[in-house]
Amino acid sequence: MIDLIATLQPLVVGAVLIWSARVKLVSTHAAAAANRSALARLVGQDRALPAYRLLGGMEVTLGGLLLLPPVLRAEALAATVLAVAFLGYLAYARRAAPTSSCGCLSARPTPVSGRSLARAGLLAVAGGLALLATEGWSTALAGRPPAGVGVLLVELAAVVALSPELDHVWLLPLRRLRARLTHPLRGGSGVPLLATVQQLQLSDAYRRVAPLLRSDVREHWDDGDWRFVGHAARYQGRLVTAVFAVPLTDREPDAVRVAVVDNATGHTLLSLAGTPPAAGPRLSVVPA
């Protein structure tokens, strides 16, 4: 199996290099991407774009050589050296210019992250494995197509997963789908949490305890016709929790109630607009 994996590495590395070169050579946003990258700090603002284009030329040339048979060991070695050099550049960029953009697989402004470093490391390992190849990748794919396609899909999926600049292609749509399916801002009653927060922030009870609050919503739950919302707070030098009770069937802010509960003892230290209903689960107190 290791022979098959090694044989397919030139295809993986070559495809990634050509994709990366496309951004540097063809994209209309190449100049902006170059100026946002650490190249501007490394070689100067005026030389950033030429250096960016030069790197793209090296990538497309080497990527094309890796994709076209036969794959020579010198080509695999060059790919490994390039990946290691790029890993060093990303490490420099993260330390010397942490706000700079990677400019790797997309012109989108994407800071260098641990995922970017891991991707460069993956390409370096792939280039090293390519040195062990004993035949061309086309021959290997023709001889063992299911296994070969499986290896390619796994590696390309790893490259995509380690590429923050490609998150808008797959990760953000997945998050939107999850939000549509799980309705994270809805409680058991179907009333959006945002609507509850807006109601309580308009209430007199909220305005009177607002100076005590030290957090946004920490926890919430529904019980009958009430929604309970907890905020971390500090009262008379104590760590406390402000528990608001908001009616689900009454949209009037004046109907909101609040109690300030001591985190250490669980005793109610202050109650405004009446005492919140005692029924329902207790709030797990979170220190401010």
Coordinates of C-alpha atoms in Angstrom, one line a residue:
M1 CA 0.0 0.0 0.0
I2 CA 2.9 2.4 0.8
D3 CA 4.1 2.0 -2.8
L4 CA 0.7 3.1 -4.1
I5 CA 0.6 6.1 -1.8
A6 CA 4.1 7.1 -2.7
T7 CA 3.3 6.8 -6.4
L8 CA 0.3 9.1 -6.1
Q9 CA 2.0 11.9 -4.3
P10 CA 3.3 13.7 -7.4
L11 CA -0.4 14.0 -8.5
V12 CA -1.5 15.4 -5.2
V13 CA 1.4 17.9 -4.8
G14 CA 1.3 18.9 -8.5
A15 CA -2.5 19.7 -8.3
V16 CA -2.0 21.8 -5.2
L17 CA 0.9 23.7 -6.6
I18 CA -1.0 24.5 -9.8
W19 CA -4.0 25.6 -7.8
S20 CA -1.8 27.9 -5.7
A21 CA -0.1 29.3 -8.8
R22 CA -3.5 30.1 -10.4
V23 CA -4.1 32.6 -7.5
K24 CA -0.7 34.3 -8.0
L25 CA -0.7 34.4 -11.8
V26 CA -4.3 34.7 -13.0
S27 CA -6.3 36.2 -10.2
T28 CA -7.3 39.8 -10.6
H29 CA -6.7 40.3 -6.9
A30 CA -3.1 39.1 -7.0
A31 CA -1.6 42.5 -6.2
A32 CA -3.8 43.0 -3.2
A33 CA -3.0 39.5 -2.0
A34 CA 0.7 40.1 -2.4
N35 CA 0.6 43.4 -0.4
R36 CA -1.4 41.7 2.4
S37 CA 1.1 38.9 2.6
A38 CA 4.3 38.8 4.7
L39 CA 6.3 39.2 1.4
A40 CA 5.7 43.0 1.8
R41 CA 7.6 42.9 5.1
L42 CA 10.2 40.4 3.8
V43 CA 11.2 41.9 0.5
G44 CA 9.5 45.3 0.6
Q45 CA 6.2 46.7 -0.6
D46 CA 7.5 47.5 -4.1
R47 CA 8.9 44.0 -4.6
A48 CA 6.0 42.0 -3.1
L49 CA 4.0 41.6 -6.3
P50 CA 7.0 40.5 -8.5
A51 CA 8.1 38.0 -5.8
Y52 CA 4.5 36.8 -5.6
R53 CA 4.4 36.3 -9.4
L54 CA 7.8 34.6 -9.4
L55 CA 6.6 32.1 -6.7
G56 CA 3.5 31.4 -8.8
G57 CA 5.7 30.8 -11.9
M58 CA 7.8 28.3 -9.9
E59 CA 4.7 26.6 -8.6
V60 CA 3.1 26.2 -12.0
T61 CA 6.3 24.9 -13.6
L62 CA 7.0 22.4 -10.9
G63 CA 3.3 21.4 -10.7
G64 CA 3.2 20.7 -14.4
L65 CA 6.4 18.6 -14.3
L66 CA 4.9 16.5 -11.5
L67 CA 1.7 15.9 -13.3
L68 CA 3.4 15.0 -16.6
P69 CA 5.0 11.5 -16.8
P70 CA 7.6 10.4 -16.2
V71 CA 8.0 11.9 -12.7
L72 CA 11.7 12.2 -12.0
R73 CA 13.2 12.0 -8.5
A74 CA 14.7 15.5 -9.0
E75 CA 11.2 16.9 -9.4
A76 CA 10.0 15.2 -6.2
L77 CA 13.0 16.5 -4.4
A78 CA 12.3 20.0 -5.7
A79 CA 8.7 19.8 -4.5
T80 CA 9.8 18.7 -1.1
V81 CA 12.3 21.6 -0.8
L82 CA 9.7 24.1 -1.9
A83 CA 7.2 22.8 0.6
V84 CA 9.8 23.0 3.4
A85 CA 10.8 26.5 2.4
F86 CA 7.1 27.5 2.3
L87 CA 6.7 26.0 5.8
G88 CA 9.5 28.2 7.0
Y89 CA 8.1 31.2 5.3
L90 CA 4.7 30.7 7.0
A91 CA 6.4 30.2 10.4
Y92 CA 8.2 33.5 9.8
A93 CA 5.0 35.3 8.7
R94 CA 3.1 34.1 11.8
R95 CA 5.8 35.4 14.1
A96 CA 7.0 38.6 12.3
A97 CA 3.7 39.7 10.7
P98 CA 0.8 37.9 12.5
T99 CA -1.8 40.2 10.8
S100 CA -0.5 39.4 7.3
S101 CA -2.5 37.1 4.9
C102 CA -1.3 33.7 3.8
G103 CA -2.0 34.3 0.0
C104 CA -1.7 30.6 -0.5
L105 CA -4.7 29.0 -2.2
S106 CA -7.0 32.1 -2.4
A107 CA -6.7 35.8 -2.7
R108 CA -9.1 36.1 0.2
P109 CA -7.4 37.8 3.3
T110 CA -6.7 34.8 5.5
P111 CA -4.2 35.1 8.4
V112 CA -1.6 32.4 8.7
S113 CA -2.9 29.8 11.2
G114 CA -1.9 26.4 12.5
R115 CA -3.9 24.8 9.7
S116 CA -1.8 26.7 7.1
L117 CA 1.4 25.3 8.8
A118 CA -0.1 21.8 8.9
R119 CA -1.0 22.0 5.2
A120 CA 2.6 23.0 4.3
G121 CA 3.9 20.1 6.5
L122 CA 1.5 17.7 4.7
L123 CA 2.9 18.8 1.3
A124 CA 6.4 18.4 2.6
V125 CA 5.7 14.8 3.7
A126 CA 3.9 14.1 0.4
G127 CA 7.0 15.3 -1.5
G128 CA 9.2 13.1 0.6
L129 CA 7.0 10.1 -0.1
A130 CA 7.1 10.9 -3.8
L131 CA 10.9 10.2 -3.7
L132 CA 10.0 6.6 -3.0
A133 CA 7.8 6.2 -6.1
T134 CA 8.8 3.4 -8.5
E135 CA 6.3 4.0 -11.2
G136 CA 4.1 6.8 -12.7
W137 CA 0.9 7.8 -11.0
S138 CA -1.2 7.0 -14.1
T139 CA 0.1 3.4 -14.1
A140 CA -0.7 3.0 -10.4
L141 CA -4.2 4.4 -10.9
A142 CA -4.9 2.1 -13.8
G143 CA -3.7 -0.9 -11.9
R144 CA -5.6 -0.3 -8.6
P145 CA -8.3 2.3 -9.4
P146 CA -10.5 1.9 -6.3
A147 CA -7.6 2.1 -3.8
G148 CA -5.9 4.9 -5.8
V149 CA -9.0 7.0 -6.0
G150 CA -9.6 6.5 -2.3
V151 CA -6.1 7.7 -1.4
L152 CA -6.5 10.8 -3.6
L153 CA -9.8 11.7 -2.1
V154 CA -8.6 11.4 1.4
E155 CA -5.5 13.5 0.8
L156 CA -7.3 16.2 -1.2
A157 CA -10.0 16.3 1.6
A158 CA -7.2 16.8 4.1
V159 CA -5.7 19.7 2.0
V160 CA -9.1 21.4 1.8
A161 CA -9.8 20.9 5.5
L162 CA -6.4 22.4 6.3
S163 CA -7.1 25.5 4.1
P164 CA -8.8 28.3 6.0
E165 CA -9.2 30.3 2.8
L166 CA -11.5 27.6 1.4
D167 CA -13.8 27.5 4.4
H168 CA -16.4 29.5 2.4
V169 CA -16.7 26.6 0.0
W170 CA -17.6 23.9 2.4
L171 CA -17.4 24.8 6.1
L172 CA -19.7 27.9 6.1
P173 CA -22.4 26.1 4.1
L174 CA -22.3 23.2 6.6
R175 CA -22.6 25.7 9.5
R176 CA -25.6 27.4 7.8
L177 CA -27.2 24.0 7.2
R178 CA -26.7 23.1 10.9
A179 CA -28.2 26.4 12.0
R180 CA -31.2 25.8 9.8
L181 CA -31.7 22.2 11.2
T182 CA -31.0 22.9 14.9
H183 CA -32.4 26.5 15.3
P184 CA -29.7 27.4 17.9
L185 CA -31.5 30.7 18.8
R186 CA -34.8 28.9 19.6
G187 CA -35.8 27.4 22.9
G188 CA -38.4 24.6 23.3
S189 CA -41.2 27.1 22.9
G190 CA -40.1 28.1 19.4
V191 CA -39.6 31.8 20.6
P192 CA -36.2 33.0 19.4
L193 CA -33.7 33.7 22.2
L194 CA -32.9 37.1 20.5
A195 CA -36.5 38.2 20.9
T196 CA -36.3 37.3 24.6
V197 CA -33.1 39.2 25.1
Q198 CA -34.5 42.2 23.4
Q199 CA -37.6 42.1 25.6
L200 CA -35.6 41.9 28.8
Q201 CA -33.1 44.6 27.8
L202 CA -36.1 47.0 27.4
S203 CA -37.3 46.2 30.9
D204 CA -36.9 48.3 34.0
A205 CA -35.6 45.2 35.8
Y206 CA -32.7 44.9 33.4
R207 CA -31.9 48.6 33.5
R208 CA -31.7 48.5 37.3
V209 CA -29.3 45.5 37.5
A210 CA -27.3 46.2 34.2
P211 CA -24.4 47.8 36.1
L212 CA -23.9 44.5 38.0
L213 CA -23.7 42.3 34.9
R214 CA -20.3 40.9 33.8
S215 CA -21.3 38.7 30.9
D216 CA -23.7 38.1 28.0
V217 CA -26.3 35.3 28.3
R218 CA -24.6 32.3 30.0
E219 CA -27.5 29.9 30.1
H220 CA -31.2 29.8 29.4
W221 CA -34.1 27.4 29.6
D222 CA -37.9 27.3 29.2
D223 CA -40.3 26.2 31.9
G224 CA -44.0 26.5 31.2
D225 CA -44.8 30.0 30.1
W226 CA -41.5 31.4 31.3
R227 CA -38.0 31.6 29.9
F228 CA -35.2 31.9 32.4
V229 CA -32.0 33.7 31.3
G230 CA -28.8 33.8 33.4
H231 CA -26.0 36.4 33.3
A232 CA -22.8 36.4 35.4
A233 CA -22.7 39.4 37.7
R234 CA -21.0 41.0 40.8
Y235 CA -23.0 42.4 43.7
Q236 CA -21.5 43.9 46.8
G237 CA -18.2 42.3 46.1
R238 CA -19.7 38.8 45.6
L239 CA -19.8 36.6 42.5
V240 CA -23.5 36.3 41.7
T241 CA -25.8 35.2 38.9
A242 CA -28.6 37.5 37.7
V243 CA -31.5 35.3 36.7
F244 CA -34.2 36.9 34.5
A245 CA -37.6 35.5 34.1
V246 CA -39.2 36.5 30.8
P247 CA -42.8 35.5 30.0
L248 CA -43.2 33.8 26.7
T249 CA -46.8 34.8 26.2
D250 CA -46.5 38.4 27.3
R251 CA -44.3 40.7 25.2
E252 CA -44.5 43.6 27.6
P253 CA -41.0 44.5 29.1
D254 CA -42.6 45.4 32.4
A255 CA -43.5 41.7 32.9
V256 CA -39.8 40.8 33.2
R257 CA -38.6 39.8 36.6
V258 CA -35.0 39.3 38.0
A259 CA -33.3 37.8 41.0
V260 CA -29.7 38.1 42.0
V261 CA -28.4 34.8 43.4
D262 CA -25.2 34.3 45.4
N263 CA -23.0 31.8 43.6
A264 CA -21.5 30.4 46.8
T265 CA -24.7 29.9 48.9
G266 CA -27.5 29.9 46.3
H267 CA -29.4 32.6 48.4
T268 CA -31.3 35.3 46.7
L269 CA -29.7 38.6 47.5
L270 CA -32.0 40.9 45.5
S271 CA -35.3 40.6 43.7
L272 CA -36.9 43.1 41.4
A273 CA -40.4 43.3 39.9
G274 CA -41.4 40.2 42.0
T275 CA -39.6 36.9 42.4
P276 CA -39.1 34.7 39.4
P277 CA -41.1 31.5 39.5
A278 CA -39.4 28.9 41.6
A279 CA -40.5 25.9 39.4
G280 CA -38.1 24.4 36.9
P281 CA -34.5 23.3 37.0
R282 CA -31.9 25.4 38.9
L283 CA -29.4 27.4 37.0
S284 CA -25.9 25.9 37.1
V285 CA -24.0 28.9 38.5
V286 CA -21.1 30.1 36.4
P287 CA -18.5 32.4 38.1
A288 CA -18.1 35.8 36.6

